[in-house]
Coordinates of C-alpha atoms and ligand atoms in Angstrom, one line a residue:
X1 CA 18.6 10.9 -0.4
X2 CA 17.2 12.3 -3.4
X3 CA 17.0 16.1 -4.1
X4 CA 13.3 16.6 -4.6
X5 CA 13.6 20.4 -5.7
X6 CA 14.7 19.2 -8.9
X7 CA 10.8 18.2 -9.9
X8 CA 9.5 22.1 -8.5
X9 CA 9.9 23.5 -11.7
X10 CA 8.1 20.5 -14.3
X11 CA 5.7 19.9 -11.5
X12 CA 4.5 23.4 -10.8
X13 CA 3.8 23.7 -15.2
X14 CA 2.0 20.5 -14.9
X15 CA -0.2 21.6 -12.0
X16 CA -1.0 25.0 -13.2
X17 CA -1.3 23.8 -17.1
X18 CA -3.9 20.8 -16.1
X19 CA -7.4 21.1 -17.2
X20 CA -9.0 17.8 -15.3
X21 CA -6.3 16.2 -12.6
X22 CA -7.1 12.3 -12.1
X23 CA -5.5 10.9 -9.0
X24 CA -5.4 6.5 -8.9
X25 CA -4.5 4.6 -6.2
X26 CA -3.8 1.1 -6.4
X27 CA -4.9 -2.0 -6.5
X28 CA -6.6 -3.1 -2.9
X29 CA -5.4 0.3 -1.8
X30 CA -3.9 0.9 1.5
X31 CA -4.2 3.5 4.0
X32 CA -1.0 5.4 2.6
X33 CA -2.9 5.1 -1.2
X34 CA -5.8 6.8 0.1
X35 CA -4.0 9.2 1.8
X36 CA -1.4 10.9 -0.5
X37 CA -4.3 10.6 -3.2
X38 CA -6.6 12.8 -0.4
X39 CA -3.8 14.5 0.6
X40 CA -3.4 15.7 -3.3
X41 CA -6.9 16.2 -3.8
X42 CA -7.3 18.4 -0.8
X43 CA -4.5 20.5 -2.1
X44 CA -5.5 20.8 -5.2
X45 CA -9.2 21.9 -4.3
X46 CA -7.8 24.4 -2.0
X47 CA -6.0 26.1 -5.3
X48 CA -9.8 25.7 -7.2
X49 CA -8.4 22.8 -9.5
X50 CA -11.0 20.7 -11.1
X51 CA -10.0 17.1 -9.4
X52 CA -11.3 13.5 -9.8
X53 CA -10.2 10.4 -7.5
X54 CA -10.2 6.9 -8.6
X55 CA -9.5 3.4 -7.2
X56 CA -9.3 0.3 -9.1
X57 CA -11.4 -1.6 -6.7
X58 CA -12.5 -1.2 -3.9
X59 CA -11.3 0.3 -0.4
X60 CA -11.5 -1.4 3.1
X61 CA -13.8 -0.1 6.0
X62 CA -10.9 1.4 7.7
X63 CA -10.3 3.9 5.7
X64 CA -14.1 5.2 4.8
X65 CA -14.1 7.8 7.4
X66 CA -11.4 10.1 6.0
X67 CA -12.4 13.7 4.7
X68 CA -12.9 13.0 0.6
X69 CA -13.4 8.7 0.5
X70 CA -16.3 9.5 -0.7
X71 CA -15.1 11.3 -3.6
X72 CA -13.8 8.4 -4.4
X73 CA -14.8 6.3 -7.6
X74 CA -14.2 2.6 -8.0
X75 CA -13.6 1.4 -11.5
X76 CA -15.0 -1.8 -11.2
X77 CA -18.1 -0.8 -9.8
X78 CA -18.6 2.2 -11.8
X79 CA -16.9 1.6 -15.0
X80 CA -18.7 4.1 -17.2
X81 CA -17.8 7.2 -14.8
X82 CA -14.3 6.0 -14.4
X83 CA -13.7 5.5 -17.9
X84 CA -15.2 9.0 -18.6
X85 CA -12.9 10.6 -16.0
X86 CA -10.0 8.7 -17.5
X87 CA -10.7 10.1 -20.9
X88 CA -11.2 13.7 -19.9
X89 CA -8.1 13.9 -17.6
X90 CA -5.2 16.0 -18.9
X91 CA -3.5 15.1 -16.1
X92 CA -3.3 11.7 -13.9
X93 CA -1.5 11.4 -11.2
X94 CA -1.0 8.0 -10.1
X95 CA 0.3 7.1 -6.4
X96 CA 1.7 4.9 -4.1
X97 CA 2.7 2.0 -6.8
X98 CA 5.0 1.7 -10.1
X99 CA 3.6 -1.4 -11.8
X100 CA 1.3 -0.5 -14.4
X101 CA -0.4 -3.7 -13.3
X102 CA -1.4 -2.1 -9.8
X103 CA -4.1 -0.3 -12.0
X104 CA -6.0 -3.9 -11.8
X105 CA -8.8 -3.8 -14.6
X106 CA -8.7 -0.1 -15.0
X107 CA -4.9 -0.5 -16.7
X108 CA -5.6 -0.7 -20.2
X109 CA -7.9 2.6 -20.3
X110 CA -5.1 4.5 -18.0
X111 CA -2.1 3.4 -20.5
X112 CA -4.5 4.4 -23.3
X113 CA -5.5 8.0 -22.0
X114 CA -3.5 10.9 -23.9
X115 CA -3.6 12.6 -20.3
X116 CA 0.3 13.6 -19.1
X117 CA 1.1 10.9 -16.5
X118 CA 3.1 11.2 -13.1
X119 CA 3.7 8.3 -10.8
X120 CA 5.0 9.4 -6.9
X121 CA 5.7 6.5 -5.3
X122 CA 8.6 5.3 -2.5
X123 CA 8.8 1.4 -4.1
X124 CA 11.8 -0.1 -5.8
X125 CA 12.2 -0.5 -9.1
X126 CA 9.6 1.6 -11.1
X127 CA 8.7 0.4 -14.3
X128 CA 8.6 3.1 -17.1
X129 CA 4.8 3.6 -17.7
X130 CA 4.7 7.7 -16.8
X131 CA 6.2 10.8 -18.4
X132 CA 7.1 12.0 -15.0
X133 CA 8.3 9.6 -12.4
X134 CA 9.1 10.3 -9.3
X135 CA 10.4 7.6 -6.7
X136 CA 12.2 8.2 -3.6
X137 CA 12.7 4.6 -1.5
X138 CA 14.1 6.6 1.2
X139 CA 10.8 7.9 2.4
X140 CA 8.4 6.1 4.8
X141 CA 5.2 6.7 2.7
X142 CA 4.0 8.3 -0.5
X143 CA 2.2 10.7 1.9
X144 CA 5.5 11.9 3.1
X145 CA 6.8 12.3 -0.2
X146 CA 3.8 13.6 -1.7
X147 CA 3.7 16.1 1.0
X148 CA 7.6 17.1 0.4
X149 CA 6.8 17.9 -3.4
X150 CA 3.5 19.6 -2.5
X151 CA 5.0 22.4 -0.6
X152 CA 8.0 22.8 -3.4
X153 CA 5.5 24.0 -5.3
X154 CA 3.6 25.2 -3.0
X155 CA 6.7 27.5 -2.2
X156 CA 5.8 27.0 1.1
X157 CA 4.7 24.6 3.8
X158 CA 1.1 23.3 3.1
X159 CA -1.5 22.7 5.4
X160 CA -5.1 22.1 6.4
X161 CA -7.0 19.8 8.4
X162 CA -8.4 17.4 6.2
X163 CA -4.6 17.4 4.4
X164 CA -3.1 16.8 7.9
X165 CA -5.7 14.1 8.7
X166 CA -5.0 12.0 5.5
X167 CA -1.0 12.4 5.4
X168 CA -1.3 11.1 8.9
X169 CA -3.2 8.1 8.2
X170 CA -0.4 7.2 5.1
X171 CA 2.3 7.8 7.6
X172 CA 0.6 5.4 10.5
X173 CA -0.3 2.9 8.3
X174 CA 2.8 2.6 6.6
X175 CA 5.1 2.8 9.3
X176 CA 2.8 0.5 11.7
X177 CA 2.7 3.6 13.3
X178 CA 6.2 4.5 14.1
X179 CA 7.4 1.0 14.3
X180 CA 9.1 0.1 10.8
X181 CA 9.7 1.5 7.7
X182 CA 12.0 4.3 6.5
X183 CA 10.9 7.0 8.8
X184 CA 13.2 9.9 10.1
X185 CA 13.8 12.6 11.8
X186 CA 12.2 14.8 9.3
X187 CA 9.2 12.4 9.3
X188 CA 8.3 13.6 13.2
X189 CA 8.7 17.3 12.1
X190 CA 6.1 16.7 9.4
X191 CA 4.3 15.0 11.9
X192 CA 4.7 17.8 14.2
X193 CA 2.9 20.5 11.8
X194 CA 0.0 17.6 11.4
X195 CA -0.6 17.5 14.8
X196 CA -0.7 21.0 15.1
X197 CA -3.8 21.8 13.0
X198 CA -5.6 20.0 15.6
X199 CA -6.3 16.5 14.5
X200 CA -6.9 14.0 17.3
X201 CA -4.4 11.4 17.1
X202 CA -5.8 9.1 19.6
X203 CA -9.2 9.2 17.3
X204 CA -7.6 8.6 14.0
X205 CA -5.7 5.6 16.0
X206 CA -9.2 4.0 17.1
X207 CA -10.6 4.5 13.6
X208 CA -7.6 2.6 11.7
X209 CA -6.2 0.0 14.2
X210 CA -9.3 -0.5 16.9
X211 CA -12.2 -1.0 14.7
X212 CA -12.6 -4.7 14.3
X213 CA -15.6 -7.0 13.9
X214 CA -15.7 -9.8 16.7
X215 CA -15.4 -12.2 13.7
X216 CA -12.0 -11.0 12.7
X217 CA -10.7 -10.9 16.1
X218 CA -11.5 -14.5 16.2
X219 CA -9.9 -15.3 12.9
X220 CA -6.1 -14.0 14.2
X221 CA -6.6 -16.0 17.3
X222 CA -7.3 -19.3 14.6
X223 CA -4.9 -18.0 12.8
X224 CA -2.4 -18.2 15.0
X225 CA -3.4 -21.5 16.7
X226 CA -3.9 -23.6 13.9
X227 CA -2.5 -22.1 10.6
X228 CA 0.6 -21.3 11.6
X229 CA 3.9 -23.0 11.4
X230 CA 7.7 -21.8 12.7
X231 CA 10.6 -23.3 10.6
X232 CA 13.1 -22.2 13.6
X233 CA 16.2 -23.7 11.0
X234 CA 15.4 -21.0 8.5
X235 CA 14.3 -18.2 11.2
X236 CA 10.8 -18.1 9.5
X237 CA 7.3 -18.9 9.8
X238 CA 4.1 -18.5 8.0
X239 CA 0.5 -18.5 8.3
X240 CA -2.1 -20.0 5.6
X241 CA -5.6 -19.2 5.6
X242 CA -8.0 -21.4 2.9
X243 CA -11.1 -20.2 1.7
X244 CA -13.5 -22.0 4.1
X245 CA -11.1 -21.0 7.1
X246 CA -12.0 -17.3 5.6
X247 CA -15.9 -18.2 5.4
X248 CA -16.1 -19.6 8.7
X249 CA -15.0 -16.6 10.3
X250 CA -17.2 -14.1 7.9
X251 CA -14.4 -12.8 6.5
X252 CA -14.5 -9.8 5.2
X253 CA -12.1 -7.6 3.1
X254 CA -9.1 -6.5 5.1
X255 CA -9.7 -8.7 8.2
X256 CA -6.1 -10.1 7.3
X257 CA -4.2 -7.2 7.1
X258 CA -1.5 -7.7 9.8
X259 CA -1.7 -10.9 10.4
X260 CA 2.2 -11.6 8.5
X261 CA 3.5 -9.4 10.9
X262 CA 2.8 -11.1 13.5
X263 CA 5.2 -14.1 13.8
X264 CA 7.6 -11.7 13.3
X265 CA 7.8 -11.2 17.1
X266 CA 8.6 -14.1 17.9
X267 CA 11.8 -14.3 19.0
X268 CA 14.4 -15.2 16.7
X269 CA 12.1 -15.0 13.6
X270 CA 13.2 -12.9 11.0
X271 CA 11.2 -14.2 8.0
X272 CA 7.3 -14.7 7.7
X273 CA 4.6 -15.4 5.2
X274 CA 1.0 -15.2 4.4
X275 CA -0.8 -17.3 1.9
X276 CA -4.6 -16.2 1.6
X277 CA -6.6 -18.9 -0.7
X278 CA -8.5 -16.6 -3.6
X279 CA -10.7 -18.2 -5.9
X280 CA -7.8 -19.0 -8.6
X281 CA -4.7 -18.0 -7.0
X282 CA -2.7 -17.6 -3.8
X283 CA -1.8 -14.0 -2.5
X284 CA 1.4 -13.9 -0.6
X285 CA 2.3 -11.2 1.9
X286 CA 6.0 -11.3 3.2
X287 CA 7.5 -9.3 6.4
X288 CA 11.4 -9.6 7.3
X289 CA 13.5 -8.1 10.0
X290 CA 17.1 -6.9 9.3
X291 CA 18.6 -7.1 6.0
X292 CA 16.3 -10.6 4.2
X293 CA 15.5 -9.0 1.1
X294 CA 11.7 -10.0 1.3
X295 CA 10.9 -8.0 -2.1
X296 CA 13.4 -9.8 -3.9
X297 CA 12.3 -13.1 -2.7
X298 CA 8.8 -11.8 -3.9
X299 CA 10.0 -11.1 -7.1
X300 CA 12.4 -14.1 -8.0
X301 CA 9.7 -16.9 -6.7
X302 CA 6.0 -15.3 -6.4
X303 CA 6.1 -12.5 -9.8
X304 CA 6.1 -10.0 -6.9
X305 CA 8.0 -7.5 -5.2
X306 CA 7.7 -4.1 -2.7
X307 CA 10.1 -3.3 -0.1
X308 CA 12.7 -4.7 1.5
X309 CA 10.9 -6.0 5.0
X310 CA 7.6 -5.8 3.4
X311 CA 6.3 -7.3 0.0
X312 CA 4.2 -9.3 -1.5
X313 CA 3.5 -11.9 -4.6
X314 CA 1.2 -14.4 -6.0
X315 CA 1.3 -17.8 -7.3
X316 CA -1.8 -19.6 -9.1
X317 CA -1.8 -22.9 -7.7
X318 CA -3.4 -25.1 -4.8
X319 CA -2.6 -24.0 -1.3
X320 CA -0.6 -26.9 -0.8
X321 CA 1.0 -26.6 -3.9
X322 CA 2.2 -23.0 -3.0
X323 CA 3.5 -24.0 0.5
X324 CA 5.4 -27.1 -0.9
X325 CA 7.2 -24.4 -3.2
X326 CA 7.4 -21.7 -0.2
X327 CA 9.0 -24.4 1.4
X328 CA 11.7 -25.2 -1.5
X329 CA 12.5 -21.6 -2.2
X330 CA 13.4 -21.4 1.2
X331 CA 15.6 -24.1 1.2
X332 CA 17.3 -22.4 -1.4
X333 CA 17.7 -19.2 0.4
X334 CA 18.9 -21.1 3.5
X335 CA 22.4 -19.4 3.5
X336 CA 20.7 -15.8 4.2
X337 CA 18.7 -16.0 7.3
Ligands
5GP401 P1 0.8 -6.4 1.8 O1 1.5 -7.6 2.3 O2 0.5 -5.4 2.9 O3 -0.3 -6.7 0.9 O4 1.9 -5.7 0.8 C1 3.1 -5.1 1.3 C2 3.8 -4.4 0.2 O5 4.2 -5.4 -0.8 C3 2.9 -3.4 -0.6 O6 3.1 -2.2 -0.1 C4 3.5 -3.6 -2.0 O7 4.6 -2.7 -2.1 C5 4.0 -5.0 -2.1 N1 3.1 -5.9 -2.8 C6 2.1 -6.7 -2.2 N2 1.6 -7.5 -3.2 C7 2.3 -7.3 -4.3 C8 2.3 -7.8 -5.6 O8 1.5 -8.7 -6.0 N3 3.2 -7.3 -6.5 C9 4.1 -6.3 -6.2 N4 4.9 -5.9 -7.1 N5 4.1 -5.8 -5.0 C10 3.3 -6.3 -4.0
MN402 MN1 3.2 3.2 0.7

């Protein structure tokens, strides 16, 4: 457990001091991305801070309902405004990843920017690309952290709707809501002061987990008959999906999400995979019960990494190529499942 009071002092003179706060996401952000960045944003515009939002690229229809998305600028579509914003910010606050490289294309101008940087983030391993970094791995989310620091300076606890609603959404999501993950006991008191501002969970549930097209439905059911293969000698199985599997089914971004965890309930799997064909690479997704260090078998064979039971890497190569070396990495890691 990490003593979070220790970053009051620096964070409260950073807050107050800042001219024009910038608040980035990462890369293909998830719903815990999105919502300790709205989450931020909706404390700071409560105080009458001047606050910008930007995503690298960007975000799945999941996520476009919450209070603020549309505040929201994507770099790659709107390069000009973002770059502006980046060089006006005299503070950025970056959340939710600690690789540089999670900035995607917008890296170079964020590195560059002679704004004061903070990373928040609950990963492993930060790198050092921030003045102020501040990672805590025992926390489910970033939301739940971000939240935490907020009302340290805050000097008390913080709340509003539209702040409940998005610190909600990065809890859920990350925790597969309230099924894995580092949640706690303080977690469900956080949760209780969300709930009572008044949001509707059941509604915030339909709008992140029941709000599929037909089409993607139909891609987990192929997914799961066709592309996917148990290795019952090294507890593990994994699931690859090619380009035209994708195309056939109308894929569109975020259909996939999920779909590692689900051989993970089969019964004694304790290791699984995703390989999603992109145009010049292979994205990997791995899930692990129990104590398979998933993040470092991200790191070690796919230049990835994340959390323990949840990572993820890539490797540019064919589809069979990347399964044929799946395959030998886990022959080599036989010993530990
Ligand atoms: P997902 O499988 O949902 O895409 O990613 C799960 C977790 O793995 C993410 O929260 C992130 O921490 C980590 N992750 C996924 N892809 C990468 C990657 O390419 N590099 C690194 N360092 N981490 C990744
Ligand atoms: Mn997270």
């Amino acid at each position: 457990m990490i003593d979070l009071s220790k970053y009051t002092k620096e964070l409260s003179k950073l807050f107050s001091t800042a001219g024009n706060i910038l608040i980035i996401c990462h890369i293909n952000p998830d719903g815990d991305s999105v919502g300790a960045q709205l989450a931020l944003y909706h404390y700071f515009k409560s105080k009458g801070k001047s606050v910008s939002l930007m995503a690298p690229n960007n975000l799945q229809e999941f996520l476009k309902w919450m209070d603020g998305v549309d505040d929201i600028n994507i770099f790659i579509k709107d390069r000009k405004k973002c770059r502006t914003l980046i060089e006006n910010a005299d503070l950025i606050v970056m959340v939710d990843f600690n690789q540089p490289n999670r900035l995607g294309e917008s890296e170079e101008p964020v590195l560059a920017s002679k704004a004061k940087k903070i990373v928040i983030d609950h990963h492993l391993n930060p790198e050092n690309f921030a003045d102020l970094i501040i990672s805590d791995p025992t926390k489910c989310s970033t939301s739940e952290l971000v939240h935490e620091l907020i009302c340290n300076v805050n000097g008390t606890v913080f709340m509003n709707r539209s702040y409940a609603e998005a610190l909600y959404v990065g809890i859920i999501t990350d925790t597969g809501n309230f099924e894995h993950g580092a949640y706690s006991s303080k977690t469900f008191r956080i949760v209780a002061d969300l709930l009572d501002t008044g949001i509707v969970k059941e509604e915030i549930i339909n709008l992140i987990y029941n709000n599929f097209s037909s089409d993607r439905i139909r891609l987990q059911g192929f997914a799961l008959n066709q592309r996917m293969v148990v290795l019952p000698e090294y507890r593990s199985a994994y699931i690859y999906l090619s380009k035209s599997d994708l195309k056939e089914y109308n894929h569109v971004k975020g259909d996939t999400e999920g779909f590692v965890n689900m051989p993970l309930s089969i019964k004694g799997i304790n290791f699984a995979a995703l390989f999603i064909e992109k145009d010049n690479f292979i994205k990997l997704s791995f899930r692990s019960k129990g104590k398979f260090p998933s993040n470092e078998f991200a790191s070690q064979y796919f230049s990835g990494g994340g959390h323990l039971n949840a990572s993820g890497g890539e490797y540019f190569d064919s589809l069979e190529n990347t399964i044929e070396y799946f395959l030998k990495a886990l022959k080599e890691n036989v010993w530990r499942f």
